[in-house]
Amino acid sequence: MRTLTVLLSGCLLAAFSLGAMPRAHADSAEEYRLKAAFLYNFASFTDWPETLGDTLAFCVYGEDPFGAHLDALAGTAIGSRRIAVHRARSVEALPRCDLVYVSPAMVGNLPRLFDVLGRNATLVVTDAPGSLQHGAMLNMNTAAGRVTFSANLAATRRQGLNLSAKLLRLATEVVQ
């Protein structure tokens, strides 16, 4: 698992430092392999509260496009915490999550999701156009065969989280 962690973070950090994101193929399995690596790096470049505990729960809300790619992250470390992977079909299951990927079909439920989360320190990530305007903190985009992302700092701060300046420099858009 440690090798996977080093490999994932090394690949994305190299791509980030070059100012280019990894190329996503037309194959959605490859796209979501890359997006799973982005989730790992989003969590790595987020300042989490000290009271979080020793587990960082990654949750998929709605249909899971990641499958085994996300499962491969289970048990890997981010700082002193280990990743646990969960799937949730209802918003009521999400308060135990630290990072929530909201599937495109569930983006319309973002207002309800934030009602349930309250002020929990939960990083909400999507890959649906317009989701930042509805409170998502990070949105992954695929255009011209490349995976990029945009960030909503106001939403992130509202949940008590901070994103690293290193991560924000790589965003294609940062909403204040």
Coordinates of C-alpha atoms in Angstrom, one line a residue:
M1 CA 0.0 0.0 0.0
R2 CA 2.8 2.4 0.8
T3 CA 4.1 1.9 -2.7
L4 CA 0.7 2.8 -4.2
T5 CA 0.6 5.9 -2.0
V6 CA 4.0 7.1 -3.2
L7 CA 3.2 6.2 -6.8
L8 CA -0.1 8.1 -6.8
S9 CA 1.2 11.2 -5.1
G10 CA 4.4 11.2 -7.1
C11 CA 2.7 11.0 -10.4
L12 CA 0.2 13.8 -9.6
L13 CA 2.8 16.0 -8.0
A14 CA 5.0 15.7 -11.0
A15 CA 2.1 16.6 -13.3
F16 CA 1.1 19.4 -11.0
S17 CA 4.6 20.8 -10.8
L18 CA 4.8 20.8 -14.6
G19 CA 1.6 22.8 -14.8
A20 CA -0.2 20.1 -16.8
M21 CA -2.7 17.5 -15.6
P22 CA -2.5 13.9 -16.6
R23 CA -4.2 13.1 -19.9
A24 CA -7.5 11.2 -19.5
H25 CA -8.4 8.7 -22.2
A26 CA -11.8 8.3 -23.7
D27 CA -12.1 5.2 -21.5
S28 CA -14.0 6.3 -18.4
A29 CA -12.2 3.6 -16.3
E30 CA -9.0 5.4 -17.0
E31 CA -10.6 8.8 -16.3
Y32 CA -11.8 7.6 -12.9
R33 CA -8.5 6.1 -12.1
L34 CA -7.0 9.5 -12.5
K35 CA -9.9 11.1 -10.6
A36 CA -9.3 8.7 -7.7
A37 CA -5.7 9.9 -7.6
F38 CA -7.0 13.5 -7.6
L39 CA -9.2 12.7 -4.6
Y40 CA -6.1 11.3 -2.8
N41 CA -4.2 14.5 -3.6
F42 CA -7.1 16.8 -2.7
A43 CA -7.1 15.2 0.8
S44 CA -3.3 15.4 1.0
F45 CA -3.4 19.1 0.3
T46 CA -6.2 19.9 2.8
D47 CA -5.6 21.1 6.3
W48 CA -7.7 18.8 8.4
P49 CA -8.7 19.5 12.0
E50 CA -6.5 17.9 14.7
T51 CA -9.6 16.4 16.3
L52 CA -10.3 14.3 13.2
G53 CA -8.9 11.0 14.6
D54 CA -6.8 8.4 12.9
T55 CA -9.1 7.6 9.9
L56 CA -10.0 9.7 6.9
A57 CA -13.3 8.5 5.5
F58 CA -13.7 8.9 1.7
C59 CA -17.3 8.4 0.7
V60 CA -19.0 8.2 -2.6
Y61 CA -22.6 9.6 -2.6
G62 CA -24.6 8.1 -5.4
E63 CA -23.4 5.9 -8.2
D64 CA -19.8 4.9 -7.8
P65 CA -17.8 5.5 -11.1
F66 CA -14.4 4.7 -9.3
G67 CA -14.9 1.0 -8.3
A68 CA -11.6 -0.7 -7.6
H69 CA -9.6 2.5 -8.2
L70 CA -11.0 4.1 -5.1
D71 CA -10.9 0.8 -3.1
A72 CA -7.1 0.7 -3.9
L73 CA -6.7 3.8 -1.7
A74 CA -8.2 2.1 1.4
G75 CA -5.6 1.7 4.1
T76 CA -3.1 4.2 2.6
A77 CA -1.9 7.0 4.7
I78 CA -2.4 10.8 4.5
G79 CA -0.2 12.1 7.3
S80 CA -1.0 10.1 10.4
R81 CA -4.4 9.0 9.1
R82 CA -5.5 6.0 7.1
I83 CA -8.1 6.2 4.4
A84 CA -11.3 4.2 4.7
V85 CA -13.7 4.0 1.7
H86 CA -17.5 3.9 2.0
R87 CA -20.4 4.2 -0.4
A88 CA -23.6 6.0 0.6
R89 CA -27.0 6.1 -1.0
S90 CA -28.5 8.7 1.3
V91 CA -27.4 12.0 2.8
E92 CA -28.0 10.7 6.3
A93 CA -25.0 8.4 6.0
L94 CA -22.6 11.3 5.1
P95 CA -21.9 13.0 8.4
R96 CA -19.3 10.3 9.2
C97 CA -17.4 11.2 6.0
D98 CA -14.4 13.5 5.7
L99 CA -14.3 13.6 1.9
V100 CA -17.5 13.1 -0.1
Y101 CA -17.5 12.6 -3.8
V102 CA -21.0 13.5 -5.1
S103 CA -21.9 11.7 -8.3
P104 CA -23.4 13.9 -11.1
A105 CA -26.8 12.4 -10.5
M106 CA -26.8 13.5 -6.9
V107 CA -25.5 17.1 -7.4
G108 CA -29.1 18.4 -7.2
N109 CA -29.1 17.2 -3.5
L110 CA -26.2 19.5 -2.5
P111 CA -28.4 21.8 -0.5
R112 CA -29.8 18.9 1.5
L113 CA -26.3 17.4 1.9
F114 CA -25.1 20.7 3.5
D115 CA -28.1 20.8 5.7
V116 CA -27.2 17.3 7.0
L117 CA -23.5 18.0 7.3
G118 CA -23.9 21.3 9.1
R119 CA -20.5 22.7 9.9
N120 CA -18.7 19.3 9.8
A121 CA -15.2 19.5 8.3
T122 CA -16.2 17.6 5.2
L123 CA -14.5 18.2 1.8
V124 CA -17.2 17.9 -0.9
V125 CA -15.9 17.1 -4.4
T126 CA -17.9 16.7 -7.6
D127 CA -17.3 16.4 -11.4
A128 CA -20.5 18.1 -12.6
P129 CA -20.6 21.5 -14.3
G130 CA -22.0 24.3 -12.1
S131 CA -21.6 22.5 -8.8
L132 CA -19.3 25.1 -7.3
Q133 CA -22.2 27.6 -7.4
H134 CA -24.2 25.1 -5.3
G135 CA -21.6 24.7 -2.6
A136 CA -19.2 22.0 -3.8
M137 CA -15.6 22.8 -2.8
L138 CA -13.7 21.1 -5.6
N139 CA -15.0 20.2 -9.0
M140 CA -13.0 18.0 -11.4
N141 CA -13.4 18.7 -15.1
T142 CA -12.4 16.7 -18.2
A143 CA -11.8 18.8 -21.3
A144 CA -9.7 18.1 -24.3
G145 CA -8.6 14.8 -22.8
R146 CA -7.3 16.4 -19.6
V147 CA -8.5 16.3 -16.0
T148 CA -8.4 19.7 -14.3
F149 CA -10.2 21.1 -11.3
S150 CA -11.7 24.3 -9.9
A151 CA -12.1 25.3 -6.2
N152 CA -14.6 27.2 -4.1
L153 CA -12.7 28.7 -1.2
A154 CA -15.7 30.3 0.5
A155 CA -17.5 26.9 0.7
T156 CA -14.3 25.2 1.9
R157 CA -13.8 27.8 4.7
R158 CA -17.5 27.5 5.6
Q159 CA -16.9 23.9 6.5
G160 CA -13.8 24.7 8.5
L161 CA -11.2 23.5 6.0
N162 CA -8.3 25.1 4.3
L163 CA -6.8 24.1 0.9
S164 CA -3.0 24.3 0.4
A165 CA -1.8 27.2 -1.7
K166 CA 0.2 24.6 -3.7
L167 CA -3.1 22.9 -4.7
L168 CA -4.9 26.2 -5.4
R169 CA -2.1 27.3 -7.8
L170 CA -3.1 24.3 -10.0
A171 CA -6.8 25.0 -10.1
T172 CA -8.2 26.3 -13.4
E173 CA -10.6 28.5 -11.4
V174 CA -10.7 29.6 -7.8
V175 CA -14.0 31.1 -6.5
Q176 CA -13.6 33.4 -3.6

